[in-house]
Amino acid sequence: MTETDRQTEEKIFDAAAEVFVEKGMDGARMQDIADRAMINKSLLHYYYRTKDKLFDAVFQKLAGKVFAKFAPVFSENLTLEEKLRFFYKEHISFMNENPRLPAFILNEINRNPDLIKRILKNIDFEKFWIMLETQHKAELETYNITRETIPQLMSTIAAISVFPFAARGVLETILENAGMQFGSYIEERKEFAADFVIGALRSRINKKQ
Amino acid sequence: MTETDRQTEEKIFDAAAEVFVEKGMDGARMQDIADRAMINKSLLHYYYRTKDKLFDAVFQKLAGKVFAKFAPVFSENLTLEEKLRFFYKEHISFMNENPRLPAFILNEINRNPDLIKRILKNIDFEKFWIMLETQHKAELETYNITRETIPQLMSTIAAISVFPFAARGVLETILENAGMQFGSYIEERKEFAADFVIGALRSRINKKQ
DNA sequence: AATACTTTTGACCACGTGGTTAAACTATTT
DNA sequence: AAATAGTTTAACCACGTGGTCAAAAGTATT
């Protein structure tokens, strides 16, 4: 099977993913997708009956991929601090290869909050906490991390890696003014992020409230 | 410009701001804006000739307001740590009153990066750094903050307050699963964010590299 | 009261949109 | 080879879109 013989459905999906990520659901045009897939517009409707269904297929797959990227950290046999370094290295690298994905997903969820529920409803956060607790009981105590502080902590950890991509346009302009490149900022960030969070965690030692 | 002029123009602007923030540029409809302003659609075009011009007016004003919120921190006579606490309290409160603003602005910039250049080009970041250096010379040295580390630091500080609003849909769903409210999460965050950053900064003391 | 000017309206338009349909083409089965 | 089922296409459509325009309504000036 040659390059051009790729299955039509796959060609459509890839083209749709490109256009949707670039323009968003509202800004995307079926004709644009058809053009990029180098097929007739009617074929879109033959494989995915409506724009909504096509968007849904694309979103579910891409969003699933992104959220899955948070998981493998827990299968590694590392200390909490090592896991943090591992996470930022992996996660920022992944996002750097798909730089528009975070903003796309966050924005579409903002447009239609139901989109995310299907993806997250399968995740058992209680189980996740138990796993964390059994793997890192001592460390959690040391850092004074409890079930109650998890949301603040986790959202902060995610914020530090995701935000630069969600706010890429702003950041690029500011960095440019300072004579820096977004690319090297991102490279730096892998280490900076881990150092920053680990520093914040260590400062919690012996500060039970 | 008469009294009724201002009223109409203001009514249009407010309605447009609502719709644009809610639906984004692509998703917004001129008819929808006219309906909310309770006027004829033609009147939109009478005051703001095109959708683009109307959007531009709205975006420039809202974005300007948001970025201006970062400034007043520097006019206060406080230590760096106090300023951080002050900033998070003020900034998160402001965003909580306009919860869709951050996602809207970030997304529209992502759609059209030129939008932000007009706003940021007037800001002199060199002057900003000099101000910071003169106000907090000793502290910057203590925390080992240099001109080079500023972008990483500042983007991290912003990330921690902005991200929860940009990712509100995801966060709300996750918090719900854990039996928590977004509102109380945000209230907690004002203090958590400051503690976290201050902790990270303190861990930099005597760690010159 | 008449005039000139501004604001508001309804009717209208060209165009791009997502979507449909019937026919043409291709592969598979009989 | 013929019939059948699946794939692809061009032509088409209803509709919503941003935008226009001339006339009406309202207001200020003379």
Coordinates of C-alpha atoms (C1' of nucleotides) in Angstrom, one line a residue:
Chain A
M1 CA 0.0 0.0 0.0
T2 CA 1.6 3.2 -1.1
E3 CA 1.5 6.7 0.4
T4 CA -1.3 7.8 -1.9
D5 CA -3.3 4.5 -1.4
R6 CA -3.7 5.2 2.3
Q7 CA -7.2 4.4 3.3
T8 CA -9.5 7.2 2.7
E9 CA -10.9 7.3 6.2
E10 CA -7.5 7.8 7.6
K11 CA -6.7 10.5 5.1
I12 CA -9.9 12.3 6.1
F13 CA -9.2 11.9 9.8
D14 CA -5.7 13.3 9.6
A15 CA -6.7 16.2 7.4
A16 CA -9.6 17.0 9.8
A17 CA -7.3 16.8 12.8
E18 CA -5.0 19.3 11.2
V19 CA -7.8 21.8 10.3
F20 CA -9.7 21.4 13.6
V21 CA -6.6 21.9 15.7
E22 CA -5.5 24.9 13.7
K23 CA -8.9 26.7 13.3
G24 CA -11.1 25.2 16.0
M25 CA -14.5 23.7 15.5
D26 CA -16.2 26.9 14.5
G27 CA -13.4 28.2 12.3
A28 CA -12.9 24.9 10.5
R29 CA -14.4 24.4 7.0
M30 CA -15.5 21.1 5.6
Q31 CA -14.2 22.2 2.2
D32 CA -10.8 23.0 3.7
I33 CA -10.6 19.5 5.2
A34 CA -11.6 17.9 1.9
D35 CA -8.9 19.9 0.1
R36 CA -6.2 18.8 2.5
A37 CA -7.3 15.2 2.2
M38 CA -7.4 15.7 -1.6
I39 CA -10.8 14.2 -1.9
N40 CA -14.3 15.4 -2.8
K41 CA -16.3 17.1 0.0
S42 CA -19.1 14.6 -0.3
L43 CA -16.7 11.9 0.8
L44 CA -16.4 13.6 4.2
H45 CA -20.1 13.1 4.6
Y46 CA -20.0 9.6 3.3
Y47 CA -17.5 8.5 6.1
Y48 CA -18.5 10.9 8.9
R49 CA -22.0 12.0 8.3
T50 CA -21.8 15.4 9.8
K51 CA -19.2 18.0 10.8
D52 CA -20.2 17.4 14.5
K53 CA -19.5 13.7 14.2
L54 CA -16.2 14.3 12.4
F55 CA -15.1 16.8 15.1
D56 CA -16.2 14.4 17.8
A57 CA -14.1 11.6 16.4
V58 CA -11.1 13.8 16.1
F59 CA -11.5 15.4 19.5
Q60 CA -12.0 12.2 21.4
K61 CA -8.9 10.6 19.9
L62 CA -6.6 13.6 20.4
A63 CA -7.8 14.4 23.9
G64 CA -7.5 10.8 24.9
K65 CA -3.9 10.8 23.7
V66 CA -3.1 13.9 25.6
F67 CA -4.6 12.8 28.9
A68 CA -3.0 9.4 28.5
K69 CA 0.3 11.1 28.6
F70 CA -0.2 11.9 32.3
A71 CA -0.4 8.2 33.2
P72 CA 2.9 6.4 32.5
V73 CA 4.6 8.3 35.2
F74 CA 3.0 6.1 37.8
S75 CA 4.2 2.8 36.3
E76 CA 7.8 3.9 36.7
N77 CA 9.7 2.8 39.8
L78 CA 11.1 6.1 40.9
T79 CA 11.0 8.5 43.8
L80 CA 8.5 11.3 43.8
E81 CA 11.2 13.8 42.8
E82 CA 12.5 11.6 40.1
K83 CA 9.0 11.1 38.8
L84 CA 8.5 14.9 38.6
R85 CA 11.7 15.2 36.6
F86 CA 10.6 12.4 34.4
F87 CA 7.2 13.8 33.9
Y88 CA 8.3 17.3 32.9
K89 CA 10.9 15.9 30.5
E90 CA 8.4 13.6 28.8
H91 CA 5.4 15.9 28.9
I92 CA 7.0 19.0 27.7
S93 CA 8.7 17.1 24.9
F94 CA 5.4 15.6 23.8
M95 CA 3.7 19.0 23.8
N96 CA 6.6 20.5 22.0
E97 CA 5.9 18.1 19.2
N98 CA 2.2 19.0 19.2
P99 CA 2.3 22.6 20.3
R100 CA -1.2 23.6 19.3
L101 CA -2.9 20.6 20.9
P102 CA -3.2 22.0 24.5
A103 CA -4.8 25.3 23.5
F104 CA -7.1 23.5 21.1
I105 CA -8.3 21.0 23.7
L106 CA -8.7 23.6 26.5
N107 CA -10.6 25.9 24.2
E108 CA -13.0 23.3 22.8
I109 CA -13.8 22.1 26.3
N110 CA -14.5 25.7 27.2
R111 CA -16.8 25.9 24.3
N112 CA -18.6 22.7 25.2
P113 CA -17.8 21.3 28.7
D114 CA -19.5 18.0 28.0
L115 CA -16.7 17.0 25.6
I116 CA -14.4 16.2 28.5
K117 CA -16.8 14.3 30.7
R118 CA -16.8 11.2 28.4
I119 CA -13.0 11.1 28.7
L120 CA -12.7 11.7 32.4
K121 CA -15.6 9.7 33.7
N122 CA -13.7 6.5 33.2
I123 CA -10.8 7.7 35.4
D124 CA -11.1 6.6 39.0
F125 CA -9.4 9.3 41.0
E126 CA -9.8 7.5 44.3
K127 CA -7.9 4.6 42.9
F128 CA -5.3 7.0 41.6
W129 CA -4.9 8.5 45.1
I130 CA -4.5 5.1 46.7
M131 CA -1.8 4.2 44.2
L132 CA 0.0 7.3 45.0
E133 CA -0.3 6.7 48.7
T134 CA 1.0 3.2 48.6
Q135 CA 3.9 4.0 46.3
H136 CA 5.0 7.1 48.1
K137 CA 3.6 6.9 51.7
A138 CA 6.7 8.1 53.3
E139 CA 7.4 10.9 50.9
L140 CA 3.8 12.2 51.0
E141 CA 4.1 12.5 54.8
T142 CA 7.5 14.2 54.5
Y143 CA 6.1 16.8 52.1
N144 CA 2.9 17.1 54.0
I145 CA 0.8 16.1 51.0
T146 CA -2.7 15.0 51.9
R147 CA -5.8 14.0 49.9
E148 CA -7.0 17.5 50.4
T149 CA -3.9 19.2 48.9
I150 CA -3.8 17.0 45.8
P151 CA -6.0 19.1 43.6
Q152 CA -4.0 22.3 44.3
L153 CA -0.7 20.5 43.8
M154 CA -1.6 18.5 40.7
S155 CA -3.2 21.5 38.9
T156 CA -0.1 23.5 39.7
I157 CA 2.2 20.8 38.4
A158 CA 0.1 20.6 35.2
A159 CA -0.2 24.4 34.9
I160 CA 3.6 24.8 34.8
S161 CA 4.0 22.6 31.8
V162 CA 0.8 23.3 29.9
F163 CA 0.4 27.0 30.3
P164 CA 3.4 28.0 28.2
F165 CA 1.8 26.2 25.2
A166 CA -1.7 27.5 25.9
A167 CA -0.3 31.0 26.1
R168 CA 2.3 30.5 23.4
G169 CA 1.3 33.6 21.4
V170 CA 1.7 35.9 24.4
L171 CA 4.9 34.2 25.5
E172 CA 6.5 34.3 22.1
T173 CA 5.9 38.0 21.8
I174 CA 7.3 38.8 25.2
L175 CA 10.3 36.5 24.8
E176 CA 11.0 38.1 21.4
N177 CA 11.1 41.5 23.1
A178 CA 13.7 40.1 25.4
G179 CA 15.7 38.7 22.6
M180 CA 14.9 35.0 23.4
Q181 CA 13.5 32.1 21.5
F182 CA 10.4 30.1 22.4
G183 CA 12.3 26.9 21.5
S184 CA 15.1 27.5 24.0
Y185 CA 12.7 28.7 26.6
I186 CA 10.9 25.3 26.3
E187 CA 14.1 23.4 26.5
E188 CA 15.1 25.3 29.7
R189 CA 11.7 24.7 31.1
K190 CA 12.0 20.9 31.5
E191 CA 14.6 21.4 34.2
F192 CA 13.3 24.7 35.6
A193 CA 9.8 23.3 36.1
A194 CA 11.1 20.2 38.0
D195 CA 13.5 22.3 40.1
F196 CA 10.7 24.8 40.9
V197 CA 8.2 22.2 42.0
I198 CA 10.7 20.2 44.0
G199 CA 11.9 23.3 45.7
A200 CA 8.3 24.2 46.6
L201 CA 7.7 20.7 47.9
R202 CA 10.8 20.6 50.0
S203 CA 9.8 23.9 51.6
R204 CA 6.7 22.1 53.0
I205 CA 8.9 19.7 55.0
N206 CA 8.1 20.0 58.7
K207 CA 5.4 22.6 58.1
K208 CA 2.4 20.7 59.1
Q209 CA -0.5 23.0 59.7
Chain B
M1 CA -21.6 62.8 20.8
T2 CA -24.9 62.9 22.4
E3 CA -26.3 61.0 25.4
T4 CA -28.1 58.4 23.4
D5 CA -25.1 57.9 21.2
R6 CA -23.0 56.8 24.1
Q7 CA -25.8 54.7 25.4
T8 CA -26.3 52.8 22.1
E9 CA -22.6 52.4 21.4
E10 CA -22.0 51.3 25.0
K11 CA -24.9 48.8 24.7
I12 CA -23.5 47.4 21.6
F13 CA -20.0 47.1 23.0
D14 CA -21.2 45.4 26.1
A15 CA -23.4 42.9 24.2
A16 CA -20.5 42.2 21.8
A17 CA -18.1 41.7 24.7
E18 CA -20.5 39.1 26.2
V19 CA -21.0 37.2 22.9
F20 CA -17.4 37.3 21.8
V21 CA -16.1 36.1 25.2
E22 CA -18.7 33.3 25.3
K23 CA -18.5 32.1 21.7
G24 CA -15.2 33.4 20.4
M25 CA -14.7 35.4 17.2
D26 CA -15.7 32.6 14.9
G27 CA -18.6 31.3 16.9
A28 CA -20.1 34.8 17.5
R29 CA -23.0 36.0 15.4
M30 CA -23.8 39.6 14.6
Q31 CA -27.5 38.9 14.9
D32 CA -26.9 37.4 18.4
I33 CA -25.1 40.6 19.4
A34 CA -27.8 42.8 18.1
D35 CA -30.4 40.8 19.9
R36 CA -28.6 41.1 23.3
A37 CA -28.2 44.8 22.7
M38 CA -31.9 45.0 21.8
I39 CA -31.2 46.9 18.6
N40 CA -31.4 46.3 14.9
K41 CA -28.5 44.4 13.3
S42 CA -27.9 47.3 10.9
L43 CA -27.1 49.5 13.8
L44 CA -24.1 47.4 14.6
H45 CA -22.7 48.2 11.2
Y46 CA -23.5 51.8 11.7
Y47 CA -21.4 52.1 14.8
Y48 CA -18.7 49.5 14.0
R49 CA -18.5 49.0 10.3
T50 CA -17.6 45.3 10.3
K51 CA -17.5 42.3 12.6
D52 CA -13.7 42.5 12.5
K53 CA -13.7 46.1 13.7
L54 CA -16.2 45.4 16.4
F55 CA -14.2 42.3 17.6
D56 CA -11.0 44.4 17.5
A57 CA -12.5 47.1 19.7
V58 CA -13.7 44.5 22.2
F59 CA -10.6 42.5 22.2
Q60 CA -8.2 45.5 22.6
K61 CA -10.2 46.8 25.5
L62 CA -10.6 43.5 27.4
A63 CA -7.1 42.3 26.8
G64 CA -5.7 45.7 27.8
K65 CA -7.7 45.5 31.1
V66 CA -6.4 42.0 31.8
F67 CA -2.7 42.8 31.2
A68 CA -3.1 46.1 33.1
K69 CA -3.9 43.9 36.1
F70 CA -0.3 42.7 36.3
A71 CA 1.0 46.2 36.8
P72 CA -0.2 47.7 40.1
V73 CA 1.8 45.2 42.0
F74 CA 4.9 47.3 41.3
S75 CA 3.5 50.5 42.7
E76 CA 3.0 49.0 46.1
N77 CA 5.7 49.4 48.7
L78 CA 6.1 45.7 49.8
T79 CA 8.7 43.0 49.9
L80 CA 8.8 40.5 47.1
E81 CA 7.1 37.9 49.1
E82 CA 4.4 40.3 50.1
K83 CA 3.9 41.4 46.6
L84 CA 3.4 37.8 45.5
R85 CA 0.7 37.4 48.1
F86 CA -0.9 40.7 47.1
F87 CA -0.7 39.7 43.4
Y88 CA -2.4 36.3 43.8
K89 CA -5.1 37.7 46.0
E90 CA -5.9 40.5 43.5
H91 CA -5.4 38.6 40.3
I92 CA -7.3 35.5 41.2
S93 CA -10.1 37.6 42.5
F94 CA -10.3 39.6 39.3
M95 CA -10.3 36.5 37.2
N96 CA -12.9 34.9 39.3
E97 CA -15.2 37.8 38.5
N98 CA -14.4 37.4 34.8
P99 CA -13.8 33.7 34.6
R100 CA -14.1 33.2 30.8
L101 CA -11.8 36.1 30.0
P102 CA -8.4 34.3 30.3
A103 CA -9.4 31.4 28.0
F104 CA -11.0 33.8 25.5
I105 CA -7.9 36.0 25.3
L106 CA -5.5 33.1 25.1
N107 CA -7.5 31.4 22.4
E108 CA -8.0 34.5 20.2
I109 CA -4.3 35.2 20.4
N110 CA -3.7 31.6 19.3
R111 CA -6.0 32.1 16.4
N112 CA -4.3 35.4 15.4
P113 CA -1.0 36.1 17.1
D114 CA -0.9 39.7 15.8
L115 CA -3.7 40.6 18.2
I116 CA -1.3 40.7 21.1
K117 CA 1.5 42.6 19.5
R118 CA -0.3 45.9 19.5
I119 CA -0.9 45.6 23.2
L120 CA 2.6 44.3 24.2
K121 CA 4.7 46.5 21.9
N122 CA 4.2 49.5 24.2
I123 CA 5.5 47.7 27.2
D124 CA 9.2 48.2 27.8
F125 CA 10.5 45.0 29.5
E126 CA 13.9 46.4 30.0
K127 CA 12.5 49.2 32.1
F128 CA 10.4 46.7 33.9
W129 CA 13.5 44.7 34.9
I130 CA 15.3 47.8 36.0
M131 CA 12.4 48.8 38.2
L132 CA 12.4 45.3 39.7
E133 CA 16.1 45.4 40.2
T134 CA 16.1 48.8 42.0
Q135 CA 13.2 48.0 44.2
H136 CA 14.4 44.5 45.2
K137 CA 18.1 44.3 44.6
A138 CA 18.9 42.5 47.8
E139 CA 16.0 40.0 47.5
L140 CA 16.8 39.2 43.9
E141 CA 20.3 38.3 44.9
T142 CA 19.2 36.3 47.8
Y143 CA 16.8 34.3 45.7
N144 CA 19.4 34.0 42.9
I145 CA 17.0 35.7 40.4
T146 CA 18.8 37.1 37.3
R147 CA 17.7 38.8 34.1
E148 CA 18.0 35.3 32.5
T149 CA 15.7 33.5 34.9
I150 CA 12.9 36.2 34.8
P151 CA 11.0 34.6 31.9
Q152 CA 10.8 31.2 33.5
L153 CA 9.9 32.7 36.8
M154 CA 7.3 35.1 35.6
S155 CA 5.6 32.6 33.3
T156 CA 5.4 30.2 36.1
I157 CA 3.9 32.7 38.4
A158 CA 1.3 33.6 35.8
A159 CA 0.7 30.0 34.9
I160 CA -0.3 29.2 38.5
S161 CA -3.1 31.8 38.6
V162 CA -4.2 31.8 35.0
F163 CA -4.2 28.1 34.2
P164 CA -7.1 27.1 36.5
F165 CA -9.3 29.5 34.6
A166 CA -8.0 28.5 31.2
A167 CA -8.6 24.8 32.0
R168 CA -11.7 25.4 34.0
G169 CA -13.8 22.8 32.2
V170 CA -11.3 20.1 32.9
L171 CA -10.7 21.2 36.5
E172 CA -14.4 21.4 37.3
T173 CA -15.0 17.9 36.1
I174 CA -12.1 16.5 38.0
L175 CA -13.0 18.4 41.2
E176 CA -16.5 17.2 40.9
N177 CA -15.3 13.6 40.8
A178 CA -13.5 14.3 44.1
G179 CA -16.5 16.0 45.6
M180 CA -15.1 19.5 45.6
Q181 CA -16.3 22.8 44.2
F182 CA -14.4 25.0 41.8
G183 CA -15.3 28.0 43.8
S184 CA -13.7 26.8 47.0
Y185 CA -10.7 25.5 45.0
I186 CA -10.2 29.1 43.7
E187 CA -10.5 30.6 47.2
E188 CA -7.9 28.1 48.5
R189 CA -5.7 28.9 45.5
K190 CA -5.0 32.5 46.5
E191 CA -3.0 31.4 49.5
F192 CA -1.7 28.1 48.1
A193 CA -0.2 29.8 45.0
A194 CA 1.7 32.4 47.0
D195 CA 2.9 29.7 49.5
F196 CA 4.0 27.5 46.6
V197 CA 6.0 30.1 44.8
I198 CA 7.5 31.6 47.9
G199 CA 8.5 28.1 48.9
A200 CA 10.1 27.5 45.5
L201 CA 11.9 30.8 45.7
R202 CA 13.3 30.2 49.2
S203 CA 14.7 26.9 48.1
R204 CA 16.9 28.9 45.7
I205 CA 18.7 30.6 48.5
N206 CA 22.4 29.8 48.4
K207 CA 22.1 27.7 45.4
K208 CA 24.0 29.8 42.8
Q209 CA 24.9 27.8 39.8
Chain C
dA1 C1' -42.3 75.9 10.7
dA2 C1' -38.9 74.6 7.6
dT3 C1' -34.6 72.8 6.9
dA4 C1' -30.5 70.0 7.6
dC5 C1' -28.4 66.4 10.0
dT6 C1' -28.1 62.1 12.6
dT7 C1' -29.9 57.8 14.2
dT8 C1' -32.7 53.7 13.5
dT9 C1' -35.1 50.5 10.8
dG10 C1' -36.8 46.8 7.5
dA11 C1' -36.1 44.8 3.3
dC12 C1' -32.7 43.0 0.7
dC13 C1' -28.4 40.7 -1.4
dA14 C1' -24.3 38.0 -2.6
dC15 C1' -22.0 34.4 -0.9
dG16 C1' -20.2 30.6 1.7
dT17 C1' -21.9 27.1 4.6
dG18 C1' -23.0 22.1 5.8
dG19 C1' -25.4 18.8 3.7
dT20 C1' -28.0 15.8 -0.1
dT21 C1' -28.7 13.1 -4.2
dA22 C1' -28.3 10.6 -8.2
dA23 C1' -25.3 9.0 -11.3
dA24 C1' -20.6 7.1 -12.4
dC25 C1' -17.0 4.2 -11.2
dT26 C1' -14.7 0.1 -9.0
dA27 C1' -14.4 -4.2 -6.6
dT28 C1' -16.6 -8.4 -5.2
dT29 C1' -19.7 -12.2 -5.7
dT30 C1' -22.5 -15.3 -8.3
Chain D
dA1 C1' -20.2 -12.1 -17.8
dA2 C1' -23.7 -10.3 -15.1
dA3 C1' -25.3 -8.8 -11.0
dT4 C1' -24.5 -6.8 -6.7
dA5 C1' -22.5 -4.0 -3.2
dG6 C1' -19.4 -0.5 -1.9
dT7 C1' -16.8 4.0 -3.2
dT8 C1' -16.3 8.5 -5.4
dT9 C1' -17.9 12.4 -7.9
dA10 C1' -20.3 16.7 -9.7
dA11 C1' -24.2 19.3 -9.4
dC12 C1' -27.3 21.1 -6.5
dC13 C1' -29.9 23.1 -2.4
dA14 C1' -31.7 25.4 1.7
dC15 C1' -30.2 28.4 4.8
dG16 C1' -27.5 31.5 7.7
dT17 C1' -24.0 34.7 7.3
dG18 C1' -22.0 39.5 7.2
dG19 C1' -23.1 43.4 5.0
dT20 C1' -25.8 47.2 2.2
dC21 C1' -29.2 50.7 1.2
dA22 C1' -32.8 53.8 1.0
dA23 C1' -36.3 55.4 3.5
dA24 C1' -38.3 56.5 8.0
dA25 C1' -38.0 58.5 12.4
dG26 C1' -36.0 61.5 15.4
dT27 C1' -33.3 65.6 16.8
dA28 C1' -30.9 70.1 16.3
dT29 C1' -30.5 74.4 13.8
dT30 C1' -32.3 78.2 11.3

